[in-house]
mmCIF file of C-alpha atoms and ligand atoms in Angstrom:
data_model
loop_
_atom_site.group_PDB
_atom_site.id
_atom_site.type_symbol
_atom_site.label_atom_id
_atom_site.label_comp_id
_atom_site.label_asym_id
_atom_site.label_seq_id
_atom_site.Cartn_x
_atom_site.Cartn_y
_atom_site.Cartn_z
ATOM 1 C CA MET A 26 -32.585 8.175 2.577
ATOM 2 C CA ARG A 27 -29.575 5.818 2.381
ATOM 3 C CA ASN A 28 -29.291 6.305 -1.369
ATOM 4 C CA SER A 29 -28.468 9.982 -1.067
ATOM 5 C CA PHE A 30 -24.972 9.128 0.269
ATOM 6 C CA PRO A 31 -22.178 8.151 -2.117
ATOM 7 C CA LEU A 32 -21.010 4.568 -1.832
ATOM 8 C CA PHE A 33 -17.451 5.824 -1.349
ATOM 9 C CA GLN A 34 -16.888 9.129 0.436
ATOM 10 C CA SER A 35 -13.180 9.160 -0.331
ATOM 11 C CA HIS A 36 -10.373 7.313 -2.087
ATOM 12 C CA LEU A 37 -9.479 5.757 1.274
ATOM 13 C CA ASP A 38 -12.957 4.202 1.628
ATOM 14 C CA LEU A 39 -12.488 2.771 -1.828
ATOM 15 C CA ALA A 40 -9.024 1.409 -1.035
ATOM 16 C CA HIS A 41 -10.117 -0.102 2.282
ATOM 17 C CA SER A 42 -13.084 -1.843 0.673
ATOM 18 C CA TYR A 43 -10.759 -3.599 -1.792
ATOM 19 C CA TRP A 44 -8.302 -4.554 0.955
ATOM 20 C CA SER A 45 -11.110 -6.196 2.916
ATOM 21 C CA LYS A 46 -11.960 -8.357 -0.086
ATOM 22 C CA ILE A 47 -8.592 -10.087 -0.106
ATOM 23 C CA VAL A 48 -6.910 -9.834 3.311
ATOM 24 C CA GLN A 49 -7.676 -12.505 5.908
ATOM 25 C CA ILE A 50 -6.576 -13.087 9.480
ATOM 26 C CA GLY A 51 -3.118 -14.675 9.393
ATOM 27 C CA ASP A 52 -1.914 -12.867 6.254
ATOM 28 C CA LEU A 53 1.390 -11.072 5.856
ATOM 29 C CA VAL A 54 0.852 -7.465 4.678
ATOM 30 C CA ILE A 55 3.049 -4.394 4.223
ATOM 31 C CA ASP A 56 2.280 -0.701 4.628
ATOM 32 C CA ALA A 57 5.078 0.832 2.534
ATOM 33 C CA THR A 58 4.267 4.447 3.601
ATOM 34 C CA CYS A 59 2.852 4.172 7.117
ATOM 35 C CA GLY A 60 2.750 7.927 7.874
ATOM 36 C CA ASN A 61 0.523 8.568 10.878
ATOM 37 C CA GLY A 62 -0.639 4.936 10.933
ATOM 38 C CA HIS A 63 -4.264 5.204 9.795
ATOM 39 C CA ASP A 64 -3.836 2.728 6.946
ATOM 40 C CA THR A 65 -1.640 0.515 9.137
ATOM 41 C CA LEU A 66 -4.457 0.267 11.676
ATOM 42 C CA LYS A 67 -6.881 -0.874 8.974
ATOM 43 C CA LEU A 68 -4.370 -3.509 7.820
ATOM 44 C CA CYS A 69 -3.921 -4.732 11.417
ATOM 45 C CA GLN A 70 -7.693 -5.074 11.843
ATOM 46 C CA LEU A 71 -7.869 -7.179 8.685
ATOM 47 C CA ALA A 72 -4.764 -9.372 9.065
ATOM 48 C CA LEU A 73 -4.040 -9.853 12.768
ATOM 49 C CA SER A 74 -5.271 -12.011 15.602
ATOM 50 C CA ASN A 75 -3.437 -12.612 18.883
ATOM 51 C CA ASP A 76 -1.447 -15.486 17.426
ATOM 52 C CA LYS A 77 -1.575 -15.047 13.635
ATOM 53 C CA GLY A 78 -0.701 -12.502 10.946
ATOM 54 C CA LYS A 79 2.079 -9.975 10.510
ATOM 55 C CA VAL A 80 2.160 -6.324 9.443
ATOM 56 C CA TYR A 81 5.313 -4.487 8.351
ATOM 57 C CA ALA A 82 4.959 -0.696 8.622
ATOM 58 C CA ILE A 83 7.635 1.211 6.699
ATOM 59 C CA ASP A 84 8.340 4.930 6.537
ATOM 60 C CA ILE A 85 11.420 6.964 5.711
ATOM 61 C CA GLN A 86 10.741 9.479 8.510
ATOM 62 C CA LYS A 87 11.333 8.922 12.220
ATOM 63 C CA GLN A 88 8.486 11.360 12.949
ATOM 64 C CA ALA A 89 6.056 9.160 11.002
ATOM 65 C CA ILE A 90 7.188 5.953 12.706
ATOM 66 C CA GLU A 91 6.728 7.589 16.116
ATOM 67 C CA SER A 92 3.315 8.966 15.189
ATOM 68 C CA ALA A 93 2.116 5.603 13.806
ATOM 69 C CA THR A 94 3.458 3.707 16.842
ATOM 70 C CA HIS A 95 1.546 6.060 19.128
ATOM 71 C CA TYR A 96 -1.625 5.787 17.029
ATOM 72 C CA LEU A 97 -1.574 1.965 17.076
ATOM 73 C CA ALA A 98 -0.855 1.938 20.829
ATOM 74 C CA ASN A 99 -4.096 3.889 21.298
ATOM 75 C CA HIS A 100 -6.184 1.661 19.054
ATOM 76 C CA LEU A 101 -4.854 -1.907 19.312
ATOM 77 C CA SER A 102 -4.382 -4.426 22.114
ATOM 78 C CA PHE A 103 -0.806 -5.085 23.222
ATOM 79 C CA ALA A 104 -0.983 -8.611 21.705
ATOM 80 C CA LEU A 105 -1.824 -7.192 18.268
ATOM 81 C CA GLN A 106 0.813 -4.448 18.547
ATOM 82 C CA THR A 107 3.480 -7.135 18.985
ATOM 83 C CA ARG A 108 2.589 -8.469 15.521
ATOM 84 C CA VAL A 109 3.474 -5.137 13.870
ATOM 85 C CA GLU A 110 7.086 -4.478 12.876
ATOM 86 C CA PHE A 111 8.026 -0.853 12.167
ATOM 87 C CA GLN A 112 10.947 -0.187 9.838
ATOM 88 C CA GLU A 113 12.399 3.311 9.430
ATOM 89 C CA ARG A 114 13.798 3.007 5.906
ATOM 90 C CA CYS A 115 13.228 3.915 2.284
ATOM 91 C CA HIS A 116 10.771 1.488 0.680
ATOM 92 C CA SER A 117 12.999 1.099 -2.397
ATOM 93 C CA THR A 118 14.060 -2.136 -0.681
ATOM 94 C CA PHE A 119 12.179 -4.365 1.767
ATOM 95 C CA PRO A 120 13.465 -6.323 4.776
ATOM 96 C CA ASP A 121 15.389 -9.430 3.607
ATOM 97 C CA VAL A 122 13.359 -11.729 5.860
ATOM 98 C CA ILE A 123 10.281 -11.214 3.676
ATOM 99 C CA GLY A 124 10.394 -14.087 1.196
ATOM 100 C CA PRO A 125 9.232 -14.053 -2.425
ATOM 101 C CA ALA A 126 5.563 -14.847 -3.106
ATOM 102 C CA SER A 127 4.662 -14.512 0.585
ATOM 103 C CA VAL A 128 2.760 -11.206 0.932
ATOM 104 C CA LYS A 129 -1.012 -10.734 0.445
ATOM 105 C CA LEU A 130 -1.169 -6.937 0.195
ATOM 106 C CA ILE A 131 1.332 -4.087 -0.158
ATOM 107 C CA VAL A 132 -0.062 -0.592 0.364
ATOM 108 C CA TYR A 133 1.327 2.757 -0.786
ATOM 109 C CA ASN A 134 -0.333 6.005 0.186
ATOM 110 C CA LEU A 135 2.027 8.269 -1.726
ATOM 111 C CA GLY A 136 2.861 11.912 -1.057
ATOM 112 C CA TYR A 137 3.925 13.624 2.163
ATOM 113 C CA LEU A 138 3.118 13.197 5.820
ATOM 114 C CA PRO A 139 -0.088 15.105 6.665
ATOM 115 C CA GLY A 140 0.991 17.907 9.004
ATOM 116 C CA GLY A 141 4.680 17.212 8.242
ATOM 117 C CA ASN A 142 7.410 18.463 5.906
ATOM 118 C CA LYS A 143 6.019 18.614 2.336
ATOM 119 C CA ASP A 144 9.550 18.232 0.906
ATOM 120 C CA GLN A 145 9.711 14.705 2.322
ATOM 121 C CA THR A 146 7.346 13.418 -0.327
ATOM 122 C CA THR A 147 7.573 10.089 -2.127
ATOM 123 C CA GLN A 148 9.650 10.325 -5.331
ATOM 124 C CA ARG A 149 8.848 8.633 -8.624
ATOM 125 C CA HIS A 150 12.259 6.918 -8.976
ATOM 126 C CA THR A 151 12.220 5.253 -5.551
ATOM 127 C CA SER A 152 8.500 4.511 -5.824
ATOM 128 C CA LEU A 153 9.116 2.651 -9.101
ATOM 129 C CA GLN A 154 12.050 0.740 -7.578
ATOM 130 C CA SER A 155 9.844 -0.210 -4.680
ATOM 131 C CA LEU A 156 7.033 -1.378 -6.939
ATOM 132 C CA HIS A 157 9.448 -3.569 -8.833
ATOM 133 C CA HIS A 158 10.531 -5.305 -5.605
ATOM 134 C CA ALA A 159 6.971 -5.450 -4.291
ATOM 135 C CA GLN A 160 5.828 -7.435 -7.327
ATOM 136 C CA LYS A 161 8.254 -10.254 -6.435
ATOM 137 C CA LEU A 162 7.039 -10.393 -2.837
ATOM 138 C CA LEU A 163 3.358 -10.821 -3.709
ATOM 139 C CA GLN A 164 1.743 -14.224 -3.481
ATOM 140 C CA PRO A 165 -0.590 -15.287 -6.348
ATOM 141 C CA GLY A 166 -3.857 -13.382 -5.937
ATOM 142 C CA GLY A 167 -2.012 -10.802 -3.810
ATOM 143 C CA MET A 168 -2.344 -7.107 -4.563
ATOM 144 C CA ILE A 169 -0.510 -3.785 -4.552
ATOM 145 C CA SER A 170 -2.693 -0.778 -3.694
ATOM 146 C CA ILE A 171 -1.354 2.670 -4.599
ATOM 147 C CA THR A 172 -3.062 5.942 -3.732
ATOM 148 C CA CYS A 173 -1.667 8.716 -5.949
ATOM 149 C CA TYR A 174 -1.929 12.466 -5.314
ATOM 150 C CA PRO A 175 -1.817 14.326 -8.648
ATOM 151 C CA GLY A 176 -2.757 17.619 -6.922
ATOM 152 C CA HIS A 177 0.897 18.550 -6.249
ATOM 153 C CA VAL A 178 3.784 18.739 -8.707
ATOM 154 C CA GLU A 179 5.806 15.647 -7.728
ATOM 155 C CA GLY A 180 2.561 13.740 -7.117
ATOM 156 C CA ALA A 181 1.378 14.415 -10.669
ATOM 157 C CA ARG A 182 4.693 13.247 -12.161
ATOM 158 C CA GLU A 183 4.724 10.218 -9.902
ATOM 159 C CA GLN A 184 1.189 9.213 -10.920
ATOM 160 C CA GLU A 185 2.121 9.567 -14.585
ATOM 161 C CA VAL A 186 5.171 7.270 -14.435
ATOM 162 C CA ILE A 187 3.459 4.717 -12.211
ATOM 163 C CA LEU A 188 0.414 4.506 -14.502
ATOM 164 C CA SER A 189 2.676 4.191 -17.496
ATOM 165 C CA TYR A 190 4.597 1.364 -15.771
ATOM 166 C CA ALA A 191 1.416 -0.478 -14.729
ATOM 167 C CA SER A 192 -0.165 -0.171 -18.164
ATOM 168 C CA ARG A 193 2.786 -2.074 -19.652
ATOM 169 C CA LEU A 194 2.595 -5.083 -17.283
ATOM 170 C CA SER A 195 1.676 -8.412 -18.878
ATOM 171 C CA PRO A 196 -2.121 -8.980 -18.664
ATOM 172 C CA GLN A 197 -1.426 -12.717 -18.297
ATOM 173 C CA GLU A 198 0.380 -12.098 -15.013
ATOM 174 C CA TRP A 199 -1.078 -8.831 -13.712
ATOM 175 C CA SER A 200 -4.517 -7.321 -13.414
ATOM 176 C CA CYS A 201 -4.210 -3.511 -13.260
ATOM 177 C CA CYS A 202 -7.114 -1.194 -12.577
ATOM 178 C CA HIS A 203 -7.141 2.582 -11.995
ATOM 179 C CA HIS A 204 -9.953 4.476 -10.244
ATOM 180 C CA THR A 205 -10.315 8.229 -10.608
ATOM 181 C CA TRP A 206 -13.038 10.664 -9.640
ATOM 182 C CA LEU A 207 -14.064 12.190 -12.971
ATOM 183 C CA ASN A 208 -15.912 15.137 -11.476
ATOM 184 C CA ARG A 209 -13.367 16.103 -8.786
ATOM 185 C CA SER A 210 -10.448 17.956 -10.271
ATOM 186 C CA LEU A 211 -7.023 16.669 -9.135
ATOM 187 C CA ALA A 212 -8.560 14.319 -6.559
ATOM 188 C CA PRO A 213 -6.431 11.366 -5.375
ATOM 189 C CA SER A 214 -6.701 8.230 -7.484
ATOM 190 C CA LEU A 215 -6.356 4.550 -6.676
ATOM 191 C CA LEU A 216 -4.305 2.047 -8.651
ATOM 192 C CA LEU A 217 -4.678 -1.671 -7.928
ATOM 193 C CA ILE A 218 -2.175 -4.198 -9.290
ATOM 194 C CA GLN A 219 -3.099 -7.821 -8.620
ATOM 195 C CA LYS A 220 -0.885 -10.818 -9.325
ATOM 196 C CA THR A 221 -2.903 -13.415 -11.237
ATOM 197 C CA ILE A 222 -2.836 -17.129 -10.576
ATOM 198 C CA ASN A 223 -1.170 -17.561 -14.001
ATOM 199 C CA ALA A 224 1.781 -15.614 -12.637
ATOM 200 C CA TYR A 225 2.246 -18.414 -10.112
ATOM 201 C CA ALA A 226 2.774 -21.019 -12.817
ATOM 202 C CA HIS A 227 5.223 -18.675 -14.489
ATOM 203 C CA LEU A 228 7.116 -18.032 -11.247
ATOM 204 C CA LYS A 229 7.253 -21.738 -10.410
ATOM 205 C CA SER A 230 8.696 -22.528 -13.804
ATOM 206 C CA ASP A 231 11.341 -19.876 -13.128
ATOM 207 C CA LYS A 232 12.158 -21.710 -9.836
ATOM 208 C CA LEU A 233 11.588 -18.586 -7.714
HETATM 209 C C1 SAM B 27 0.528 10.364 2.571
HETATM 210 S S1 SAM B 27 1.679 9.879 3.797
HETATM 211 C C2 SAM B 27 1.066 8.309 4.311
HETATM 212 C C3 SAM B 27 -0.182 8.369 5.145
HETATM 213 C C4 SAM B 27 -0.417 7.125 5.948
HETATM 214 N N1 SAM B 27 -0.643 5.955 5.110
HETATM 215 C C5 SAM B 27 -1.510 7.273 6.987
HETATM 216 O O1 SAM B 27 -2.469 6.473 6.996
HETATM 217 O O2 SAM B 27 -1.395 8.167 7.822
HETATM 218 C C6 SAM B 27 3.125 9.422 2.857
HETATM 219 C C7 SAM B 27 4.265 8.926 3.706
HETATM 220 O O3 SAM B 27 5.285 8.413 2.837
HETATM 221 C C8 SAM B 27 6.516 8.580 3.496
HETATM 222 N N2 SAM B 27 7.623 8.438 2.521
HETATM 223 C C9 SAM B 27 8.085 9.357 1.639
HETATM 224 N N3 SAM B 27 9.089 8.820 0.903
HETATM 225 C C10 SAM B 27 9.267 7.540 1.340
HETATM 226 C C11 SAM B 27 10.157 6.484 0.983
HETATM 227 N N4 SAM B 27 11.050 6.630 -0.004
HETATM 228 N N5 SAM B 27 10.083 5.314 1.652
HETATM 229 C C12 SAM B 27 9.164 5.141 2.649
HETATM 230 N N6 SAM B 27 8.298 6.122 3.036
HETATM 231 C C13 SAM B 27 8.326 7.301 2.389
HETATM 232 C C14 SAM B 27 6.413 9.978 4.092
HETATM 233 O O4 SAM B 27 7.347 10.134 5.144
HETATM 234 C C15 SAM B 27 4.938 9.989 4.574
HETATM 235 O O5 SAM B 27 4.834 9.641 5.925
#
């Protein structure tokens, strides 16, 4: 009775299925909120081989970086682990070595660390700053994936400002799509922001 199961059990299944459509071995990808490392592991499986691909895993909390490092050590070969760079920092800026138009996918799983301090949640101002920088780093066809959590107060405000921002992006340069579960109150939602190929022509003419 395969049809009795939903195609997507959770917002994470949905997000991962979109990531797999665009990320290939050898790509450069960023997890901008690595937390306990579950999303980072998925990105590593999609982007890394022993000699190709790079994953940046960013989190503002030392506890998260340690937890994600431990999680990857248990699930990835040593060769693949060496292709992951952890950065304990706020994602409002990215490492300078990451060049413009070079990244295939940038992932945000907003909110707080599961099992951690709920006050250390992502904040709408820094999330918007980060998004602004992330847009410049994406290569044409590259995508930003944002999981929002409207079930808590800051999460609801954050979703509102991020959706408002995305809905005002030029349709010639950006393809923005928002998934919500209509029959699950306050469930997480998924926003996808993809840079179109047209954006490339625009960026080239601006001599990026
Ligand atoms: C929902 S958790 C991420 C879960 C993670 N993707 C996983 O698979 O386990 C959100 C994370 O965002 C981090 N965070 C909060 N504010 C941040 C900021 N300004 N910059 C970077 N990370 C931040 C938190 O420390 C927390 O670990």
